[in-house]
Amino acid sequence: MDERIEFSRRLNEALDESPLGVPIKGDGRQVFVSRIFEVDQKGARKWLEGEGFPKMQRCIEISKKLSVSVEWLVTGRWNKRMV
């Protein structure tokens, strides 16, 4: 399966489980993601919809804010939660 789609699925899962008060999909999630990760709304939409993939440094920042391992976020392997 496409890596971008799998990344999107994991990103949305981490956002759903985040204690940051992330809006549900379709209710302002793109705006929220663009603000907390300092990316334009178009970039946030691409990440959330599986149309784009952030650079590794950004993946590290995302994983830290969402308290998931970068390995899981990027590849789906290893432990989901940071240890």
Tab-separated table of N, CA and C in Angstrom:
chain	number	residue	atom	x	y	z
A	1	MET	N	0.845	-1.187	0.000
A	1	MET	CA	0.000	0.000	0.000
A	1	MET	C	0.890	1.250	0.000
A	2	ASP	N	0.378	2.315	-0.503
A	2	ASP	CA	1.115	3.569	-0.601
A	2	ASP	C	1.558	4.064	0.776
A	3	GLU	N	2.830	4.391	0.900
A	3	GLU	CA	3.387	4.876	2.174
A	3	GLU	C	2.683	6.130	2.666
A	4	ARG	N	2.288	6.998	1.765
A	4	ARG	CA	1.621	8.234	2.160
A	4	ARG	C	0.259	7.944	2.794
A	5	ILE	N	-0.447	6.999	2.248
A	5	ILE	CA	-1.763	6.643	2.796
A	5	ILE	C	-1.606	6.003	4.168
A	6	GLU	N	-0.617	5.139	4.302
A	6	GLU	CA	-0.375	4.500	5.601
A	6	GLU	C	0.067	5.528	6.642
A	7	PHE	N	0.911	6.476	6.239
A	7	PHE	CA	1.304	7.549	7.153
A	7	PHE	C	0.072	8.335	7.587
A	8	SER	N	-0.782	8.669	6.643
A	8	SER	CA	-2.001	9.417	6.938
A	8	SER	C	-2.871	8.666	7.944
A	9	ARG	N	-3.016	7.373	7.753
A	9	ARG	CA	-3.824	6.566	8.663
A	9	ARG	C	-3.247	6.617	10.078
A	10	ARG	N	-1.935	6.458	10.192
A	10	ARG	CA	-1.298	6.500	11.519
A	10	ARG	C	-1.364	7.901	12.126
A	11	LEU	N	-1.154	8.939	11.319
A	11	LEU	CA	-1.237	10.308	11.820
A	11	LEU	C	-2.631	10.590	12.362
A	12	ASN	N	-3.658	10.238	11.606
A	12	ASN	CA	-5.028	10.456	12.064
A	12	ASN	C	-5.331	9.652	13.324
A	13	GLU	N	-4.816	8.443	13.403
A	13	GLU	CA	-5.001	7.620	14.605
A	13	GLU	C	-4.361	8.290	15.816
A	14	ALA	N	-3.133	8.773	15.648
A	14	ALA	CA	-2.446	9.451	16.745
A	14	ALA	C	-3.175	10.729	17.138
A	15	LEU	N	-3.694	11.457	16.170
A	15	LEU	CA	-4.461	12.669	16.465
A	15	LEU	C	-5.744	12.329	17.211
A	16	ASP	N	-6.420	11.245	16.803
A	16	ASP	CA	-7.649	10.818	17.483
A	16	ASP	C	-7.397	10.494	18.947
A	17	GLU	N	-6.235	9.944	19.244
A	17	GLU	CA	-5.903	9.510	20.603
A	17	GLU	C	-5.166	10.575	21.413
A	18	SER	N	-4.846	11.680	20.801
A	18	SER	CA	-4.071	12.730	21.455
A	18	SER	C	-4.883	13.480	22.511
A	19	PRO	N	-4.213	13.837	23.623
A	19	PRO	CA	-4.888	14.651	24.635
A	19	PRO	C	-4.876	16.147	24.306
A	20	LEU	N	-4.451	16.506	23.103
A	20	LEU	CA	-4.326	17.922	22.726
A	20	LEU	C	-5.648	18.576	22.339
A	21	GLY	N	-6.732	17.835	22.357
A	21	GLY	CA	-8.015	18.404	21.971
A	21	GLY	C	-8.146	18.590	20.475
A	22	VAL	N	-7.652	17.626	19.722
A	22	VAL	CA	-7.680	17.699	18.263
A	22	VAL	C	-9.118	17.523	17.768
A	23	PRO	N	-9.587	18.421	16.913
A	23	PRO	CA	-10.944	18.271	16.361
A	23	PRO	C	-11.056	16.991	15.533
A	24	ILE	N	-12.260	16.455	15.458
A	24	ILE	CA	-12.465	15.273	14.634
A	24	ILE	C	-12.310	15.641	13.169
A	25	LYS	N	-12.043	14.643	12.364
A	25	LYS	CA	-11.871	14.859	10.933
A	25	LYS	C	-13.135	15.501	10.371
A	26	GLY	N	-12.947	16.568	9.606
A	26	GLY	CA	-14.071	17.283	9.013
A	26	GLY	C	-14.605	18.412	9.883
A	27	ASP	N	-13.997	18.619	11.051
A	27	ASP	CA	-14.488	19.642	11.967
A	27	ASP	C	-13.365	20.583	12.407
A	28	GLY	N	-12.451	20.884	11.480
A	28	GLY	CA	-11.371	21.812	11.785
A	28	GLY	C	-10.020	21.154	12.027
A	29	ARG	N	-9.903	19.869	11.715
A	29	ARG	CA	-8.638	19.163	11.951
A	29	ARG	C	-7.503	19.748	11.121
A	30	GLN	N	-7.753	20.066	9.861
A	30	GLN	CA	-6.693	20.620	9.012
A	30	GLN	C	-6.137	21.909	9.592
A	31	VAL	N	-7.003	22.788	10.026
A	31	VAL	CA	-6.573	24.063	10.602
A	31	VAL	C	-5.760	23.808	11.866
A	32	PHE	N	-6.245	22.909	12.713
A	32	PHE	CA	-5.544	22.575	13.952
A	32	PHE	C	-4.143	22.044	13.644
A	33	VAL	N	-4.060	21.085	12.740
A	33	VAL	CA	-2.766	20.488	12.382
A	33	VAL	C	-1.844	21.538	11.788
A	34	SER	N	-2.368	22.399	10.946
A	34	SER	CA	-1.515	23.428	10.350
A	34	SER	C	-0.953	24.368	11.411
A	35	ARG	N	-1.741	24.648	12.429
A	35	ARG	CA	-1.267	25.549	13.489
A	35	ARG	C	-0.231	24.882	14.396
A	36	ILE	N	-0.529	23.673	14.883
A	36	ILE	CA	0.395	23.078	15.855
A	36	ILE	C	1.693	22.602	15.225
A	37	PHE	N	1.672	22.301	13.915
A	37	PHE	CA	2.891	21.847	13.250
A	37	PHE	C	3.487	22.893	12.321
A	38	GLU	N	2.922	24.119	12.373
A	38	GLU	CA	3.450	25.264	11.637
A	38	GLU	C	3.672	24.958	10.152
A	39	VAL	N	2.607	24.515	9.529
A	39	VAL	CA	2.609	24.227	8.097
A	39	VAL	C	1.345	24.861	7.522
A	40	ASP	N	1.349	25.170	6.238
A	40	ASP	CA	0.123	25.754	5.683
A	40	ASP	C	-0.983	24.703	5.631
A	41	GLN	N	-2.197	25.174	5.484
A	41	GLN	CA	-3.353	24.277	5.534
A	41	GLN	C	-3.322	23.261	4.383
A	42	LYS	N	-2.789	23.645	3.259
A	42	LYS	CA	-2.670	22.731	2.125
A	42	LYS	C	-1.740	21.568	2.483
A	43	GLY	N	-0.630	21.879	3.129
A	43	GLY	CA	0.294	20.826	3.555
A	43	GLY	C	-0.351	19.901	4.573
A	44	ALA	N	-1.078	20.482	5.527
A	44	ALA	CA	-1.771	19.676	6.535
A	44	ALA	C	-2.782	18.752	5.866
A	45	ARG	N	-3.521	19.271	4.901
A	45	ARG	CA	-4.505	18.442	4.188
A	45	ARG	C	-3.829	17.282	3.484
A	46	LYS	N	-2.692	17.541	2.860
A	46	LYS	CA	-1.969	16.474	2.156
A	46	LYS	C	-1.532	15.376	3.119
A	47	TRP	N	-1.039	15.757	4.289
A	47	TRP	CA	-0.647	14.752	5.281
A	47	TRP	C	-1.856	13.942	5.737
A	48	LEU	N	-2.943	14.638	6.023
A	48	LEU	CA	-4.130	13.988	6.589
A	48	LEU	C	-4.874	13.117	5.578
A	49	GLU	N	-4.723	13.431	4.305
A	49	GLU	CA	-5.449	12.694	3.261
A	49	GLU	C	-4.569	11.719	2.488
A	50	GLY	N	-3.304	11.598	2.868
A	50	GLY	CA	-2.430	10.643	2.196
A	50	GLY	C	-1.922	11.101	0.846
A	51	GLU	N	-1.850	12.408	0.667
A	51	GLU	CA	-1.372	12.960	-0.599
A	51	GLU	C	0.062	13.460	-0.505
A	52	GLY	N	0.586	13.544	0.693
A	52	GLY	CA	1.935	14.038	0.898
A	52	GLY	C	2.529	13.440	2.145
A	53	PHE	N	3.834	13.583	2.257
A	53	PHE	CA	4.570	13.018	3.380
A	53	PHE	C	5.558	14.070	3.882
A	54	PRO	N	5.563	14.362	5.178
A	54	PRO	CA	6.501	15.375	5.674
A	54	PRO	C	7.942	14.872	5.659
A	55	LYS	N	8.863	15.793	5.685
A	55	LYS	CA	10.279	15.436	5.785
A	55	LYS	C	10.536	14.815	7.149
A	56	MET	N	11.633	14.085	7.266
A	56	MET	CA	11.927	13.341	8.489
A	56	MET	C	11.989	14.241	9.718
A	57	GLN	N	12.607	15.403	9.625
A	57	GLN	CA	12.685	16.292	10.783
A	57	GLN	C	11.292	16.672	11.267
A	58	ARG	N	10.392	16.912	10.339
A	58	ARG	CA	9.014	17.250	10.707
A	58	ARG	C	8.322	16.039	11.332
A	59	CYS	N	8.590	14.841	10.820
A	59	CYS	CA	8.020	13.616	11.407
A	59	CYS	C	8.456	13.465	12.861
A	60	ILE	N	9.694	13.812	13.145
A	60	ILE	CA	10.201	13.743	14.514
A	60	ILE	C	9.435	14.723	15.396
A	61	GLU	N	9.224	15.938	14.913
A	61	GLU	CA	8.462	16.943	15.671
A	61	GLU	C	7.026	16.481	15.912
A	62	ILE	N	6.403	15.931	14.884
A	62	ILE	CA	5.027	15.445	15.004
A	62	ILE	C	4.952	14.342	16.043
A	63	SER	N	5.869	13.398	15.960
A	63	SER	CA	5.837	12.266	16.898
A	63	SER	C	6.009	12.736	18.337
A	64	LYS	N	6.864	13.705	18.567
A	64	LYS	CA	7.057	14.226	19.922
A	64	LYS	C	5.786	14.883	20.448
A	65	LYS	N	5.166	15.717	19.633
A	65	LYS	CA	3.950	16.410	20.078
A	65	LYS	C	2.798	15.450	20.331
A	66	LEU	N	2.758	14.355	19.587
A	66	LEU	CA	1.659	13.406	19.718
A	66	LEU	C	2.015	12.223	20.622
A	67	SER	N	3.231	12.241	21.161
A	67	SER	CA	3.708	11.193	22.071
A	67	SER	C	3.622	9.795	21.466
A	68	VAL	N	4.028	9.696	20.210
A	68	VAL	CA	4.148	8.392	19.567
A	68	VAL	C	5.578	8.260	19.057
A	69	SER	N	6.005	7.026	18.847
A	69	SER	CA	7.372	6.849	18.358
A	69	SER	C	7.442	7.250	16.886
A	70	VAL	N	8.548	7.850	16.519
A	70	VAL	CA	8.725	8.268	15.134
A	70	VAL	C	8.785	7.042	14.234
A	71	GLU	N	9.337	5.945	14.725
A	71	GLU	CA	9.404	4.722	13.927
A	71	GLU	C	7.998	4.241	13.570
A	72	TRP	N	7.105	4.255	14.558
A	72	TRP	CA	5.730	3.833	14.303
A	72	TRP	C	5.046	4.803	13.344
A	73	LEU	N	5.204	6.088	13.583
A	73	LEU	CA	4.547	7.085	12.744
A	73	LEU	C	4.969	6.952	11.283
A	74	VAL	N	6.255	6.758	11.058
A	74	VAL	CA	6.784	6.723	9.698
A	74	VAL	C	6.595	5.361	9.030
A	75	THR	N	6.825	4.281	9.783
A	75	THR	CA	6.842	2.958	9.156
A	75	THR	C	5.721	2.025	9.605
A	76	GLY	N	5.134	2.305	10.754
A	76	GLY	CA	4.135	1.389	11.313
A	76	GLY	C	4.751	0.278	12.126
A	77	ARG	N	6.039	0.278	12.255
A	77	ARG	CA	6.746	-0.759	13.022
A	77	ARG	C	7.095	-0.241	14.405
A	78	TRP	N	7.539	-1.152	15.241
A	78	TRP	CA	7.964	-0.868	16.605
A	78	TRP	C	6.769	-0.522	17.474
A	79	ASN	N	7.065	0.018	18.631
A	79	ASN	CA	5.997	0.389	19.569
A	79	ASN	C	5.381	1.712	19.142
A	80	LYS	N	4.099	1.789	19.318
A	80	LYS	CA	3.388	3.025	18.987
A	80	LYS	C	3.750	4.147	19.953
A	81	ARG	N	3.691	3.859	21.222
A	81	ARG	CA	3.958	4.873	22.242
A	81	ARG	C	5.446	5.018	22.499
A	82	MET	N	5.856	6.249	22.745
A	82	MET	CA	7.247	6.504	23.100
A	82	MET	C	7.510	5.881	24.457
A	83	VAL	N	8.671	5.332	24.604
A	83	VAL	CA	9.025	4.686	25.870
A	83	VAL	C	9.857	5.611	26.712
